[in-house]
CSV table of C-alpha atoms and ligand atoms in Angstrom, one decimal:
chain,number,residue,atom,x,y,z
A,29,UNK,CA,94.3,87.6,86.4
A,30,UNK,CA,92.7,90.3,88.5
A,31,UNK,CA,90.6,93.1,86.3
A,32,UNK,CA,91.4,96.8,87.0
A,33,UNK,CA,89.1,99.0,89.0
A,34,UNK,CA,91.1,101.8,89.9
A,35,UNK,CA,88.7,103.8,87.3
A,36,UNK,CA,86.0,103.4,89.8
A,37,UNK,CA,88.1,103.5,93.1
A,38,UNK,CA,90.0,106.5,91.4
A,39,UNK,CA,90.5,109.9,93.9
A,40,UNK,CA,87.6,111.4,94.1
A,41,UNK,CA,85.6,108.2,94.8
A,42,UNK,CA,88.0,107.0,97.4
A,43,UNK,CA,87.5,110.5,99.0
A,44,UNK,CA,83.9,110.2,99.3
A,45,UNK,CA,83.7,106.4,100.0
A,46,UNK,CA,83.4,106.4,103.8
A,47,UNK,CA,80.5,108.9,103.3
A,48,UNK,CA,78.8,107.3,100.5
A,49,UNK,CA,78.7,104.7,102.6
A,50,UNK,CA,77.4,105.9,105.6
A,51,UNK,CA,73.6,105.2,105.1
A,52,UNK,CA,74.5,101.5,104.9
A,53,UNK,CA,76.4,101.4,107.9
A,54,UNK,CA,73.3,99.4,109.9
A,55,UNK,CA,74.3,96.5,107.3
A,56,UNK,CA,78.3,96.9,107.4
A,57,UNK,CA,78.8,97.1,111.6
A,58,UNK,CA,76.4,94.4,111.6
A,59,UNK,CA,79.1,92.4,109.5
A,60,UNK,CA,81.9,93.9,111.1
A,61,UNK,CA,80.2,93.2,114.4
A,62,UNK,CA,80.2,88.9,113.5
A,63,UNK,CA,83.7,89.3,112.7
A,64,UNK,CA,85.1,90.4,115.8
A,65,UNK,CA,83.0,87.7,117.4
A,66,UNK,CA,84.4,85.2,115.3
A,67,UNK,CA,87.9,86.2,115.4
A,68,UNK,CA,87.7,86.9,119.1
A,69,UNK,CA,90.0,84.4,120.2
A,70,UNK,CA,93.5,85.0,117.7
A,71,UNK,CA,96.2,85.9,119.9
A,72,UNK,CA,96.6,88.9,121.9
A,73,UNK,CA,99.9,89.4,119.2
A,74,UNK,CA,97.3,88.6,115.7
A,75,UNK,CA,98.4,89.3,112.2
A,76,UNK,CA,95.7,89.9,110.2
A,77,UNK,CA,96.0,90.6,106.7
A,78,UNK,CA,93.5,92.4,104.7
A,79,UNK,CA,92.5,92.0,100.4
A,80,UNK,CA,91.0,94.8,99.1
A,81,UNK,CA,91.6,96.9,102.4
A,82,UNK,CA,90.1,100.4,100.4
A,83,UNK,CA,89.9,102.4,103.2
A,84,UNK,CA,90.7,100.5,106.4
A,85,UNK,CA,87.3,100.1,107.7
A,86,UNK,CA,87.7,96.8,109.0
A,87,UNK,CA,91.4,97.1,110.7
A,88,UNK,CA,89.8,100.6,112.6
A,89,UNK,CA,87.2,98.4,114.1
A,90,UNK,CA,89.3,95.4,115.1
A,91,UNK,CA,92.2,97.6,116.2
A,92,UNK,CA,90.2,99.5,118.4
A,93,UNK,CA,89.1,96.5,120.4
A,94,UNK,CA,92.6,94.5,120.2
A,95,UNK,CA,95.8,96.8,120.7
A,96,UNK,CA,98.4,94.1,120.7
A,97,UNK,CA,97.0,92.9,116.7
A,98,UNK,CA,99.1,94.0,113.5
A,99,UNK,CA,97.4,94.3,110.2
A,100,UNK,CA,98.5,94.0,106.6
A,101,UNK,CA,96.3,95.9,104.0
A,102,UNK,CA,96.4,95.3,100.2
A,103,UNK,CA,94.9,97.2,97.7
A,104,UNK,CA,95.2,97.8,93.8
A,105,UNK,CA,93.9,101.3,94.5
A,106,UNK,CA,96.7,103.9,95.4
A,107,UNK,CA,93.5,106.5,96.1
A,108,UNK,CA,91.6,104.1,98.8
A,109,UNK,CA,95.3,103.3,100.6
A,110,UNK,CA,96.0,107.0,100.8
A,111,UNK,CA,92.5,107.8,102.5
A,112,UNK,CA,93.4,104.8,104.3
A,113,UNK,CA,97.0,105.8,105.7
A,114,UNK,CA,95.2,109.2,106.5
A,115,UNK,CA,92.4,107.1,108.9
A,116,UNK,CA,95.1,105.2,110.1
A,117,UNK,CA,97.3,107.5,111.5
A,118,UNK,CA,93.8,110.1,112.9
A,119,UNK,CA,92.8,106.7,114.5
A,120,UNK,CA,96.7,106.2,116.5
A,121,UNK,CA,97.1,102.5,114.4
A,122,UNK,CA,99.3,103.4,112.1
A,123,UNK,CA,102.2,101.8,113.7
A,124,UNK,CA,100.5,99.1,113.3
A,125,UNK,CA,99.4,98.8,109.9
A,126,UNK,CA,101.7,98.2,106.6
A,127,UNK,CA,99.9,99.2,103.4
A,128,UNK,CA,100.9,97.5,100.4
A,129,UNK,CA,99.8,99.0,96.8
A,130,UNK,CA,99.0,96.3,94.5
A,131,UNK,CA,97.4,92.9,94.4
A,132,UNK,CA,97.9,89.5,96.8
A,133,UNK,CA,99.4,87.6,94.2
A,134,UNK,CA,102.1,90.3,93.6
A,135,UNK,CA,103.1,89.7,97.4
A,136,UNK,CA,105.0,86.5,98.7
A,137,UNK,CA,103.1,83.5,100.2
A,138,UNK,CA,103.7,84.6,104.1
A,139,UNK,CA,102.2,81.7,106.0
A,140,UNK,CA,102.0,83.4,109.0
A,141,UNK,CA,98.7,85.6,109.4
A,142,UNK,CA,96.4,84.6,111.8
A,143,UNK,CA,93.2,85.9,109.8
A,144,UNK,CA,92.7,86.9,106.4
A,145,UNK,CA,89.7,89.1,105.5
A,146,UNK,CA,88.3,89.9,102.3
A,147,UNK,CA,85.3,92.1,102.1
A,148,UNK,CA,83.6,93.0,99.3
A,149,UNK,CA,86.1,92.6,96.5
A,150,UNK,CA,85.8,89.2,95.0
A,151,UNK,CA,82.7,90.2,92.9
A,152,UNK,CA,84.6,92.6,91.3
A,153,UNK,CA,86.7,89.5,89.8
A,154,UNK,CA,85.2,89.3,86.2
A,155,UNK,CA,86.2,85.4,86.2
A,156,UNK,CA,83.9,82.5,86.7
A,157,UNK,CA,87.2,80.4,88.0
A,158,UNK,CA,87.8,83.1,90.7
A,159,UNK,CA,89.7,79.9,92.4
A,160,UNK,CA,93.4,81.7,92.4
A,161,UNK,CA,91.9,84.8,95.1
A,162,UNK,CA,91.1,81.9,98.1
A,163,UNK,CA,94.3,79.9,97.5
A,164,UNK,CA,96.1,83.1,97.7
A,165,UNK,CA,94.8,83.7,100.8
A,166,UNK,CA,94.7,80.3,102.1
A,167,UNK,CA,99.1,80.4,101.4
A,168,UNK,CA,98.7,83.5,103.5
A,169,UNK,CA,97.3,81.7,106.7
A,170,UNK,CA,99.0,79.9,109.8
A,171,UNK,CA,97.1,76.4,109.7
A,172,UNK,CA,94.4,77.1,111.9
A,173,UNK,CA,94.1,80.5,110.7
A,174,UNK,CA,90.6,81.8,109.2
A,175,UNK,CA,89.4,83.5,105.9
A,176,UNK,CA,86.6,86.2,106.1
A,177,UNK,CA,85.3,86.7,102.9
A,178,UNK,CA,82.0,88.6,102.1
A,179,UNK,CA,81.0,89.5,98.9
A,180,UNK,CA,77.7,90.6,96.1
A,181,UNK,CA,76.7,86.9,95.4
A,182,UNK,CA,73.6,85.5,93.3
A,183,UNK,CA,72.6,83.9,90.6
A,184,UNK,CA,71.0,86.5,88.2
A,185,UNK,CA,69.9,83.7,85.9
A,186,UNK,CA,67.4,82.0,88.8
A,187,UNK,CA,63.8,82.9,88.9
A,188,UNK,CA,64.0,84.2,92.4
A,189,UNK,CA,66.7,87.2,91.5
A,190,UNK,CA,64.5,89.9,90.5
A,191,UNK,CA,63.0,89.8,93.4
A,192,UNK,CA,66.2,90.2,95.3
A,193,UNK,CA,67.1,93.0,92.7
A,194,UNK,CA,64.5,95.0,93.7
A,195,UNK,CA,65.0,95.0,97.7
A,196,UNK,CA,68.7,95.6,96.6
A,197,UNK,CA,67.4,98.3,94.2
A,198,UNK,CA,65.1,99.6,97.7
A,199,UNK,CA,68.2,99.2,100.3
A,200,UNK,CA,70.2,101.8,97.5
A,201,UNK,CA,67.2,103.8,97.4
A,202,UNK,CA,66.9,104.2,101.2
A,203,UNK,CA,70.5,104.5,101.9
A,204,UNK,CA,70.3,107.4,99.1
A,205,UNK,CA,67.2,108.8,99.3
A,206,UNK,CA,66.9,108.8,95.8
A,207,UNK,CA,64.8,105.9,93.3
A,208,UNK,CA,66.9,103.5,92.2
A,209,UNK,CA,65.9,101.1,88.9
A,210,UNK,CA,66.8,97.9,89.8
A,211,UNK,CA,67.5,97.4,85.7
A,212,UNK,CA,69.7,100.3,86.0
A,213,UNK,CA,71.8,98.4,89.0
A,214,UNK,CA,71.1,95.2,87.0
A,215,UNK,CA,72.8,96.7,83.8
A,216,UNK,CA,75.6,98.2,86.1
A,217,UNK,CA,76.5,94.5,88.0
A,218,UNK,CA,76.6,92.9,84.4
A,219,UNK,CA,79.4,95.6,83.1
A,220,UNK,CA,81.8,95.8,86.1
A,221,UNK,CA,80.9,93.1,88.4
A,222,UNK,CA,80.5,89.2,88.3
A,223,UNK,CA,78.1,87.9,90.9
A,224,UNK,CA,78.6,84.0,91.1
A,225,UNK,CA,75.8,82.0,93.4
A,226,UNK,CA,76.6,81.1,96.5
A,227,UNK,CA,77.1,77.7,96.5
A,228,UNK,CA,79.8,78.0,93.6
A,229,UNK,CA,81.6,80.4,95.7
A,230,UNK,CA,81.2,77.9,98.5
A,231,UNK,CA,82.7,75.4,96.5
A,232,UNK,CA,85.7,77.4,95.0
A,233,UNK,CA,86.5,78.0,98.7
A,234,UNK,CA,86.2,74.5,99.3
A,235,UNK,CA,88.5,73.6,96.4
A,236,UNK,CA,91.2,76.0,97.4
A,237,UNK,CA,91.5,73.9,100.4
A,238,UNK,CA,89.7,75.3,103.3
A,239,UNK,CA,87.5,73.2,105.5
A,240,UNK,CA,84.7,74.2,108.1
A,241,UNK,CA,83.2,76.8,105.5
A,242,UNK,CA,80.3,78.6,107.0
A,243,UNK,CA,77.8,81.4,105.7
A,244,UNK,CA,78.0,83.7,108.8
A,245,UNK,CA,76.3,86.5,107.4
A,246,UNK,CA,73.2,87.4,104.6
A,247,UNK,CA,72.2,91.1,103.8
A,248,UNK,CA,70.1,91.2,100.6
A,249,UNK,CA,72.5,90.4,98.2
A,250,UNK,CA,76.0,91.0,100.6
A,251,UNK,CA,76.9,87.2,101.6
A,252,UNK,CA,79.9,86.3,104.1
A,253,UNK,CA,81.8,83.1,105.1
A,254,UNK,CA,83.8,81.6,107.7
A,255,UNK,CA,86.5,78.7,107.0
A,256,UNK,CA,88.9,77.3,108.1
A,257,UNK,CA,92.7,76.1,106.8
A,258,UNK,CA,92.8,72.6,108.2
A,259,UNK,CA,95.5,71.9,110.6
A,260,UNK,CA,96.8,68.6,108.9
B,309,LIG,C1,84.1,98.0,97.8
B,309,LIG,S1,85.8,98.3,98.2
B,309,LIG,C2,85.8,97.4,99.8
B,309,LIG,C3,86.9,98.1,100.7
B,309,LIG,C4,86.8,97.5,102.1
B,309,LIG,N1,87.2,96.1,102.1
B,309,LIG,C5,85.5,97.7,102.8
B,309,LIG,O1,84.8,96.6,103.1
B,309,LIG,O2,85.1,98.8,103.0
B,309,LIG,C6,86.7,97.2,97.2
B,309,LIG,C7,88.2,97.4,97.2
B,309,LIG,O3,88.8,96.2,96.6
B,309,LIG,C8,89.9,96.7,95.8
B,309,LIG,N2,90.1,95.6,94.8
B,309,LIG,C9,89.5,95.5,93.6
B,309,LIG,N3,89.9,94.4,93.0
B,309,LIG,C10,90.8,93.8,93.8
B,309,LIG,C11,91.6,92.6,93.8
B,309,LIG,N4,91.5,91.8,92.7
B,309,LIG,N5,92.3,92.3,94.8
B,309,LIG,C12,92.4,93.1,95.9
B,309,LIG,N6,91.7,94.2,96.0
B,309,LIG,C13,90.9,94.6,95.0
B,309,LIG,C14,89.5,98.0,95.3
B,309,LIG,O4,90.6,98.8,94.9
B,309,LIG,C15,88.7,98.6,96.5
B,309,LIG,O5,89.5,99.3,97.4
């Protein structure tokens, strides 16, 4: 069962959201940028369905290169699909998109997307399982299809993560411009988030039944993977 986070995604958050995240946008195209080379050859007719769409970065960068592709986007959040549907439509895609308010397990099991992404929502899964998000997705997919997932990963009991604290606490800072204290993010991860390490979250994909899983992409503490629902 999926924990609530429409307190922090709430209206005025989901207003600001694009612009808070502006200063980060050197590590998010960079993402965005591995994922259109990896999904670059889906049909000219892709269905792409997005988890945790918030507000639609990643369909206005993939529809802009691929006019013929149709996305899905789901979100708990009625605030982030609003500012969403507003991009949408500024951006001509609209027609193109169908926002759905709510979470992946409330929807059917399609089968017939071509990609499924999932960016930076699965730490905010309080639940060390976190196994029922991937085979969602993977009932989503076409066989063949991909999952995209990226998401805060790390294990904050291992020697090495304090060090990785602090260049997260100094990416914040410089995004910002203002000091943050990495025991102050620390604190903040431990009450909404749940960071897993990567090689659990490798496995959990693993065990929902993908194959060919991949780490495509490492910023700081931001991980992403590549894989693959087998085709027999
Ligand atoms: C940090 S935003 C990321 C939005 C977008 N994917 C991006 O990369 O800009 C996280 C989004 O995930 C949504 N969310 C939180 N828990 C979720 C869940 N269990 N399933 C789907 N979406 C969820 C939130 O409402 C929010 O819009």
């Amino acid at each position: 069962m999926a924990n609530n986070t429409n307190d922090i995604f709430n209206q005025e958050f989901s207003r600001r959201y694009d612009e808070y995240n502006e200063p980060l946008n050197a590590v998010s195209n960079n993402l965005r940028f591995l994922i259109s080379v990896l999904l670059r050859h889906l049909p000219v007719n892709a269905r792409i369905l997005c988890v945790g769409v918030g507000t639609g970065t990643e369909i206005s960068s993939l529809a802009r290169q691929h006019s013929g592709w149709s996305f899905t986007g789901i979100d708990p959040s009625p605030d982030m699909l609003a500012v969403c549907a507003e991009k949408m439509h500024q951006e001509g895609c609209y027609d193109r998109c169908t926002l759905i308010e709510g979470y992946l397990s409330d929807v059917p099991a399609t089968g017939h997307f071509d990609a499924v992404l999932c960016l930076l929502v699965t730490h905010f899964i309080q639940d060390h399982r976190r196994l029922d998000i991937y085979e969602q997705m993977y009932a989503q997919l076409v066989t063949g299809g991909s999952m995209i997932v990226a998401e805060i990963a790390g294990d904050m009991d291992s020697s090495d993560f304090d060090e990785m604290l602090a260049s997260w606490a100094g990416l914040h800072s410089v995004a910002s411009n203002i000091e943050r204290d990495p025991e102050e993010i620390r604190s903040q991860m431990i009450e909404r988030l749940l960071l897993l390490p990567p090689a659990q979250t490798e496995r959990l994909i693993s065990e929902a039944g993908f194959s060919s899983v991949q780490q495509f992409f490492q910023s700081l503490l931001i991980r992403g993977w590549v894989a693959r629902k087998p085709v027999s």
